Coordinates of C-alpha atoms and ligand atoms in Angstrom, one line a residue:
Chain A
M1 CA 49.9 17.1 134.5
T2 CA 52.2 16.3 131.5
T3 CA 54.3 19.1 130.1
T4 CA 54.6 19.9 126.4
P5 CA 57.6 18.8 124.4
F6 CA 60.4 21.3 123.7
V7 CA 60.2 23.5 120.6
R8 CA 63.8 23.1 119.4
D9 CA 63.6 24.9 116.1
Q10 CA 63.5 28.3 117.6
W11 CA 65.9 30.9 118.8
Y12 CA 66.3 31.1 122.6
V13 CA 68.3 33.4 124.8
A14 CA 71.0 31.4 126.4
A15 CA 72.9 34.2 128.2
Y16 CA 73.7 37.9 128.4
G17 CA 76.7 38.8 126.3
Y18 CA 78.4 40.0 129.6
E19 CA 78.1 36.5 131.1
V20 CA 80.2 34.9 128.4
G21 CA 84.0 35.5 128.2
R22 CA 87.2 33.6 128.3
E23 CA 85.9 31.3 131.1
L24 CA 84.0 28.2 130.0
F25 CA 80.3 28.9 130.7
S26 CA 77.4 26.5 130.6
R27 CA 73.6 26.8 130.4
T28 CA 71.0 24.2 129.6
V29 CA 68.5 25.1 126.9
C30 CA 65.6 22.8 126.1
G31 CA 67.4 20.0 127.9
E32 CA 70.7 20.5 126.0
P33 CA 73.7 21.6 128.1
V34 CA 75.3 24.3 126.0
L35 CA 79.0 25.3 126.5
L36 CA 79.6 29.0 125.6
W37 CA 82.8 30.8 125.4
R38 CA 84.5 33.7 123.5
T39 CA 87.2 33.1 121.0
E40 CA 90.3 35.3 121.2
A41 CA 88.7 37.4 118.4
G42 CA 85.7 38.0 120.7
E43 CA 83.1 35.8 118.9
V44 CA 80.8 33.8 121.1
T45 CA 80.8 30.1 120.2
G46 CA 78.3 27.4 121.4
M47 CA 78.7 23.7 121.5
S48 CA 77.6 20.7 123.6
D49 CA 78.8 20.8 127.2
R50 CA 79.5 17.0 127.2
C51 CA 82.8 15.5 126.1
V52 CA 82.3 12.9 123.4
H53 CA 84.7 10.5 125.3
R54 CA 83.0 9.9 128.7
R55 CA 80.6 12.8 128.8
F56 CA 82.6 14.9 131.2
P57 CA 81.1 18.4 131.3
L58 CA 83.5 20.7 129.6
S59 CA 82.4 23.6 131.7
Q60 CA 83.8 21.8 134.8
K61 CA 87.3 22.4 136.0
P62 CA 89.9 21.3 135.3
S63 CA 88.6 21.6 131.8
H64 CA 90.0 24.8 130.3
L65 CA 90.6 27.0 127.3
V66 CA 94.0 27.1 125.6
G67 CA 93.8 29.8 122.9
D68 CA 90.7 28.9 120.9
Q69 CA 90.7 25.3 122.0
V70 CA 88.8 23.5 124.8
V71 CA 90.7 20.9 126.7
C72 CA 88.6 18.3 128.6
G73 CA 89.6 18.2 132.2
Y74 CA 89.2 14.4 132.4
H75 CA 91.4 12.8 129.8
G76 CA 92.4 15.7 127.6
F77 CA 90.3 15.4 124.4
T78 CA 90.7 18.8 122.8
Y79 CA 88.2 20.6 120.6
G80 CA 88.3 23.6 118.3
A81 CA 85.8 26.5 118.2
D82 CA 83.7 24.6 115.7
G83 CA 83.5 21.6 118.0
A84 CA 85.8 19.3 116.0
C85 CA 88.2 17.2 118.1
V86 CA 91.8 18.1 117.3
N87 CA 93.6 16.0 119.7
V88 CA 93.1 12.8 121.8
P89 CA 95.4 11.4 124.4
G90 CA 98.0 8.7 123.6
Q91 CA 97.3 8.2 119.8
R92 CA 97.6 10.0 116.5
R93 CA 94.3 8.9 114.9
I94 CA 91.3 11.0 115.9
P95 CA 88.1 9.1 115.5
R96 CA 85.9 10.6 112.7
T97 CA 83.0 11.0 115.0
A98 CA 84.9 12.9 117.6
R99 CA 83.0 16.2 117.3
L100 CA 80.9 18.1 119.7
T101 CA 77.5 19.2 118.4
S102 CA 77.9 22.9 117.7
Y103 CA 75.1 25.4 117.9
P104 CA 74.4 28.5 115.8
V105 CA 74.9 31.5 118.1
V106 CA 74.0 35.2 117.5
E107 CA 74.9 38.0 119.8
Q108 CA 72.2 40.7 119.5
D109 CA 70.6 43.4 121.7
S110 CA 72.9 42.3 124.6
F111 CA 71.6 38.7 124.5
V112 CA 73.4 35.5 123.3
W113 CA 70.8 33.7 121.2
V114 CA 71.2 30.0 120.5
W115 CA 69.5 27.6 118.1
I116 CA 69.6 24.0 119.3
G117 CA 67.3 22.5 116.6
D118 CA 68.0 21.7 113.0
R119 CA 70.8 24.1 112.0
E120 CA 69.5 24.3 108.4
L121 CA 66.5 26.2 109.7
A122 CA 68.5 28.7 111.9
D123 CA 67.7 31.9 110.1
E124 CA 69.1 35.0 112.0
K125 CA 66.3 37.1 110.6
L126 CA 63.8 35.2 112.7
I127 CA 65.3 36.6 116.0
P128 CA 62.9 39.1 117.5
R129 CA 64.5 42.4 118.5
A130 CA 64.8 44.3 121.8
P131 CA 67.0 47.1 120.6
W132 CA 66.7 49.4 123.7
L133 CA 68.9 47.0 125.7
D134 CA 71.9 48.0 123.7
Q135 CA 71.2 51.5 122.3
P136 CA 72.3 55.0 123.0
G137 CA 69.5 57.0 124.7
Y138 CA 68.6 54.2 127.1
T139 CA 70.1 52.9 130.3
T140 CA 69.5 49.3 131.1
V141 CA 69.5 47.1 134.2
S142 CA 69.2 43.3 133.9
G143 CA 69.4 39.9 135.5
M144 CA 68.4 36.3 135.3
E145 CA 66.6 34.3 137.9
P146 CA 66.3 30.5 137.9
L147 CA 62.6 29.4 137.9
A148 CA 61.6 25.9 139.1
A149 CA 58.6 26.0 136.9
R150 CA 57.7 25.1 133.3
H151 CA 58.1 28.1 131.0
G152 CA 54.3 28.1 130.2
L153 CA 53.6 29.3 133.7
L154 CA 55.8 32.3 133.2
V155 CA 54.2 33.1 129.8
D156 CA 50.7 33.0 131.5
N157 CA 52.1 35.2 134.3
L158 CA 53.5 37.9 132.0
L159 CA 50.6 38.1 129.6
D160 CA 48.2 38.9 132.4
L161 CA 49.5 41.9 134.3
S162 CA 46.4 42.2 136.4
H163 CA 48.3 40.1 138.9
E164 CA 50.5 43.1 139.6
T165 CA 47.7 44.5 141.8
Y166 CA 47.8 41.5 144.1
L167 CA 51.2 39.9 143.8
H168 CA 53.2 43.1 143.4
G169 CA 51.2 45.6 145.5
G170 CA 53.4 48.3 146.9
Y171 CA 56.0 47.8 144.1
I172 CA 54.4 48.0 140.6
G173 CA 50.8 47.1 141.4
T174 CA 48.0 49.6 142.0
P175 CA 44.2 49.0 142.0
E176 CA 43.9 50.4 138.5
V177 CA 45.9 47.7 136.8
A178 CA 43.4 45.0 137.7
E179 CA 40.5 47.3 137.1
T180 CA 41.4 48.6 133.6
P181 CA 40.1 46.7 130.6
I182 CA 42.5 45.3 128.1
T183 CA 42.6 44.9 124.3
T184 CA 44.2 41.9 122.7
E185 CA 45.6 41.4 119.2
V186 CA 46.8 38.1 117.9
D187 CA 48.8 37.4 114.8
E188 CA 48.6 33.6 114.7
Q189 CA 50.9 33.2 111.7
A190 CA 53.7 35.4 113.1
G191 CA 53.2 34.0 116.6
I192 CA 52.7 37.4 118.2
V193 CA 50.3 38.3 120.9
R194 CA 49.7 42.0 121.9
V195 CA 47.9 43.0 125.1
S196 CA 47.3 46.6 125.9
R197 CA 46.1 48.3 129.0
H198 CA 45.9 52.0 129.0
M199 CA 45.2 53.6 132.4
E200 CA 44.4 57.3 131.8
D201 CA 44.4 58.3 135.5
A202 CA 46.1 56.1 138.0
V203 CA 48.2 56.0 141.1
C204 CA 51.9 56.2 140.4
P205 CA 53.4 53.1 142.1
P206 CA 56.7 53.4 144.0
F207 CA 58.6 51.7 141.1
Y208 CA 57.9 54.7 138.8
A209 CA 57.5 57.4 141.4
E210 CA 61.0 57.0 142.8
S211 CA 62.6 56.5 139.4
T212 CA 60.9 59.3 137.5
G213 CA 60.3 61.8 140.4
I214 CA 56.6 62.1 139.5
T215 CA 54.6 62.8 142.6
G216 CA 51.0 63.0 141.3
R217 CA 48.7 60.8 139.4
I218 CA 49.8 59.3 136.1
T219 CA 48.7 58.1 132.7
R220 CA 50.1 54.6 132.6
W221 CA 50.2 52.6 129.4
Q222 CA 51.2 48.9 129.3
D223 CA 51.6 47.6 125.8
I224 CA 52.7 44.0 125.7
E225 CA 54.2 42.3 122.7
Y226 CA 54.9 38.6 123.1
H227 CA 57.0 36.9 120.4
A228 CA 56.5 33.2 121.0
P229 CA 58.2 31.4 122.3
C230 CA 61.0 33.3 123.9
L231 CA 60.8 37.1 123.8
Y232 CA 58.4 39.3 125.8
L233 CA 58.4 43.1 125.6
L234 CA 56.4 45.4 127.8
H235 CA 56.4 49.0 126.5
S236 CA 55.6 51.0 129.5
R237 CA 54.7 54.7 129.1
I238 CA 54.3 56.9 132.3
A239 CA 53.4 60.5 132.2
P240 CA 51.7 63.0 134.6
V241 CA 48.0 63.2 134.0
G242 CA 47.4 65.8 131.3
T243 CA 50.5 65.2 129.3
P244 CA 49.7 65.3 125.6
P245 CA 49.7 61.9 123.9
P246 CA 52.5 60.9 121.6
D247 CA 52.5 62.8 118.3
A248 CA 51.8 61.3 115.0
D249 CA 55.5 60.7 114.2
G250 CA 56.0 58.8 117.4
G251 CA 57.6 61.7 119.4
D252 CA 56.7 61.7 123.0
P253 CA 59.0 64.1 124.8
D254 CA 57.0 64.7 127.9
A255 CA 56.5 61.1 128.9
F256 CA 58.8 58.5 130.5
H257 CA 59.4 55.3 128.7
V258 CA 60.5 52.0 130.2
E259 CA 61.0 49.0 128.0
V260 CA 60.7 45.9 130.2
V261 CA 62.1 42.8 128.4
Y262 CA 61.9 39.2 129.4
A263 CA 63.4 36.2 127.7
I264 CA 61.7 33.0 128.7
T265 CA 64.0 30.1 128.0
P266 CA 63.1 26.5 128.9
E267 CA 65.9 24.8 130.8
T268 CA 64.2 21.5 131.4
E269 CA 60.5 20.5 131.1
N270 CA 60.0 21.9 134.6
S271 CA 62.4 24.7 134.9
T272 CA 63.1 28.0 133.1
H273 CA 65.7 30.7 132.8
D274 CA 63.9 33.9 133.6
F275 CA 65.9 36.7 132.0
W276 CA 64.7 40.2 132.8
A277 CA 65.8 43.6 131.7
V278 CA 64.6 47.2 132.3
A279 CA 65.6 49.9 129.8
R280 CA 64.7 53.5 130.5
D281 CA 64.9 56.7 128.4
F282 CA 65.3 59.0 131.5
A283 CA 67.9 59.5 134.3
L284 CA 70.4 58.1 131.8
G285 CA 73.5 56.8 133.5
D286 CA 72.2 57.8 137.0
E287 CA 73.6 55.1 139.3
K288 CA 71.1 55.7 142.0
V289 CA 68.2 55.3 139.7
S290 CA 69.8 52.2 138.1
G291 CA 70.4 50.6 141.6
F292 CA 66.8 51.3 142.6
L293 CA 65.3 49.9 139.4
H294 CA 67.5 46.9 139.5
D295 CA 66.8 46.0 143.1
N296 CA 63.1 46.7 142.8
N297 CA 62.6 44.9 139.6
R298 CA 64.5 41.9 140.9
T299 CA 62.3 41.9 144.0
V300 CA 59.2 41.9 141.7
V301 CA 60.7 39.1 139.6
L302 CA 61.4 37.1 142.7
Q303 CA 57.8 37.5 143.9
D304 CA 56.7 35.9 140.7
V305 CA 59.4 33.2 141.0
V306 CA 58.2 32.2 144.5
A307 CA 54.6 32.1 143.4
L308 CA 55.3 30.1 140.2
D309 CA 57.6 27.6 142.0
V310 CA 54.6 26.9 144.2
L311 CA 52.2 26.8 141.3
E312 CA 54.5 24.3 139.4
K313 CA 54.3 21.9 142.3
A314 CA 50.6 22.2 142.4
V315 CA 50.0 21.7 138.7
A316 CA 52.6 18.9 138.5
A317 CA 50.5 17.0 141.0
E318 CA 47.3 17.4 139.0
R319 CA 45.9 14.9 136.7
D320 CA 45.8 15.7 133.0
G321 CA 42.8 17.7 131.9
Y322 CA 42.4 19.5 135.3
Q323 CA 39.9 22.3 135.4
E324 CA 40.8 26.0 135.2
L325 CA 38.5 28.9 134.8
S326 CA 39.3 31.7 132.4
I327 CA 38.0 35.3 132.5
N328 CA 38.4 38.4 130.3
I329 CA 41.9 39.1 131.6
D330 CA 43.1 35.7 130.2
T331 CA 42.3 36.5 126.6
G332 CA 45.9 37.1 125.6
G333 CA 47.3 34.3 127.8
L334 CA 45.0 31.8 126.1
A335 CA 46.2 32.9 122.7
A336 CA 49.8 32.5 123.8
R337 CA 49.2 29.1 125.1
R338 CA 47.5 28.1 121.9
I339 CA 50.5 29.4 119.8
L340 CA 52.9 27.5 122.0
K341 CA 50.8 24.3 121.7
R342 CA 50.8 24.7 117.9
L343 CA 54.6 25.1 117.8
A344 CA 55.0 22.1 120.0
E345 CA 52.7 20.0 117.8
E346 CA 54.5 21.1 114.7
A347 CA 57.8 20.2 116.4
A348 CA 56.5 16.7 117.3
R349 CA 55.7 15.9 113.7
Chain B
M1 CA 51.6 49.1 118.2
S2 CA 48.3 50.5 117.4
A3 CA 46.5 52.0 120.3
A4 CA 44.2 49.0 120.6
G5 CA 41.1 49.6 122.5
A6 CA 41.2 53.3 122.0
P7 CA 38.2 54.8 120.3
G8 CA 38.8 54.5 116.6
A9 CA 40.5 51.1 116.9
V10 CA 40.1 48.6 114.1
G11 CA 36.7 46.8 114.1
V12 CA 35.2 49.0 116.9
P13 CA 32.1 50.8 116.0
G14 CA 33.2 54.2 114.5
G15 CA 36.7 52.8 113.9
P16 CA 38.2 51.7 110.6
A17 CA 36.9 48.4 109.0
P18 CA 38.8 45.2 109.7
V19 CA 41.7 44.6 107.4
D20 CA 42.6 41.2 106.0
D21 CA 46.0 41.2 107.9
G22 CA 45.6 37.9 109.7
V23 CA 45.2 39.6 113.1
Y24 CA 42.4 38.7 115.5
R25 CA 41.4 41.7 117.7
I26 CA 39.5 41.4 120.9
H27 CA 38.1 44.5 122.6
W28 CA 36.7 44.8 126.0
V29 CA 33.4 46.5 125.5
P30 CA 33.7 49.7 127.6
G31 CA 31.6 49.7 130.7
T32 CA 30.6 46.1 130.4
D33 CA 32.1 42.6 131.1
R34 CA 31.8 41.6 127.5
L35 CA 34.5 41.0 124.9
L36 CA 34.0 41.9 121.3
A37 CA 35.9 39.5 119.0
V38 CA 36.8 40.9 115.6
C39 CA 38.2 38.5 112.9
F40 CA 40.3 39.8 110.1
C41 CA 37.7 38.4 107.7
G42 CA 35.2 41.0 109.0
E43 CA 33.1 38.8 111.3
K44 CA 32.5 39.9 114.8
R45 CA 30.7 38.7 117.8
E46 CA 30.4 39.5 121.6
F47 CA 31.2 37.0 124.3
E48 CA 31.3 36.7 128.1
D49 CA 33.9 33.9 128.2
P50 CA 37.3 34.1 126.5
V51 CA 37.4 30.3 125.9
E52 CA 34.2 30.4 123.9
L53 CA 35.4 33.5 122.2
W54 CA 38.6 31.7 121.0
D55 CA 36.6 28.6 120.0
W56 CA 34.4 30.8 117.8
L57 CA 37.2 33.1 116.4
L58 CA 39.2 30.2 115.2
A59 CA 36.4 28.2 113.7
H60 CA 33.5 30.6 112.8
P61 CA 31.6 29.1 109.8
E62 CA 31.4 32.5 108.0
H63 CA 35.2 32.8 107.9
G64 CA 36.4 33.3 104.4
A65 CA 32.9 32.8 103.0
Ligands
LIG401 S1 85.7 12.5 129.3 FE1 86.6 14.1 128.2 S2 88.5 13.2 127.7 FE2 87.6 11.6 128.7
LIG402 FE1 54.6 39.5 138.0
LIG403 ZN1 37.0 35.1 110.2

C-alpha cells in the first residue's frame, strides 16, 4: 500500500517545551530533521539539522552551542539563531548560500509547534488550542512514544474509541464503550471532526476509579474533537450516576473532567511521533494520582503502539486498493481520512 | 461542543432545524443499527453503511437546490 504525501503547510507539534533547552535537540517532522534549541533569552528556535557544508547533523556531538550560535562539530561552520552562517573555517568570505533553512516556531499550550512548509503561509492563528495543558486549575501528565506506523493509522485508532473495550480492557475499556452509539459532526471546511459517545450508566474503569475515588457506576462522556491533521482532543467527563448535567453556563462542579490530548506528528511516511497528555481538574498537584495516571496512560498508549506497529507491517504488505469493511463506529474515522486525503491532494498541487 | 446525539440535537426529530453552518451531522438512530445523515442544507437520509452514507452526504443531488 502506498502512503499519502506529507501535508507540509500545517502546524505540527515537534516537541514539548520542556524537551527543548540549551542542549541541541533534534526531531524529524514530515521527513525534515529539525534542530531545536533555546536562545539565551529563552526563545525556542528551529532550523535544519543538517550542516550546509557536508550535511553533518548539528544535533550530534561535538556540535555545540556557544551563546546564541551553533558550531558544527565536523568542520566548524557556525550559525546564528536565524540559521545564517556567521563563520566558516580558514577563510573570511562566507558563501552567500551558507544558511540553514529556518522554521517558524511557536511555543503554546506546553507544545513547540513548527511549520516546515511555505513560511509565508505560517499563520499562528491557525494553531489549534489545548489550553488545559498549561493552565491553572489543571494538573497534567504527558509523554511521547515513537510509533513505527503511518500517522493515518493513529488517527483511525483515536477516532474510534470502541477499541478501548478490546485493546484496553482492564485499563480504560469497559463493555459500554463498544456498546454505546456515537454521534458524529464534521466541519469539512475547518477540518474538524467531532465524535461523541455519552454513556449514562457505565462501569467505572480502573483508570478513573483509582484517580477519582469513585466506587460505583458512572456517567461517562467522551467528546472527541479532531483538528486535522495534528491535534486530537478527548473531553472526558466522569461523574457518579445521578450527578446533575452541566448547567447552561458550562459549570459542572460535581463531575470530574479529564482532557486527553494527542498530537499526531508524521516523522516519516511510515513512522509517527505519538505525543500524549492527560490534564485533570481534580486531585491537583497530587503526586500519587499523577504517577498513576502517567503510568496507566502510558501503558494504554503502548498497547496502541504495539497494535499499530503490527498493523503497519500488515498494510504495508498489502496491494493498493485492498479491501476494508466499515461499520457505524467508523463514521468519524472515515471523515478524518477524507479530510487528510483532501489536504494531501491540495498539497500535491 | 453540542451534546450531539442527545434528544434535541440538530436535525433529529423534535430537535432544532439544520442550520447552514457547513457541518454534517450523523446520528445513530436510537435502538437501531441505522445512521441518520443530516446535511447542513436540510437534506437527510438513513443508512446502514457509513461508506454509502458519506458518498451520499458529499454528493446528494438536492444539495443547495
Ligand atoms: S559538515 Fe559541518 S562544517 Fe563540515
Ligand atoms: Fe487506544
Ligand atoms: Zn446538502
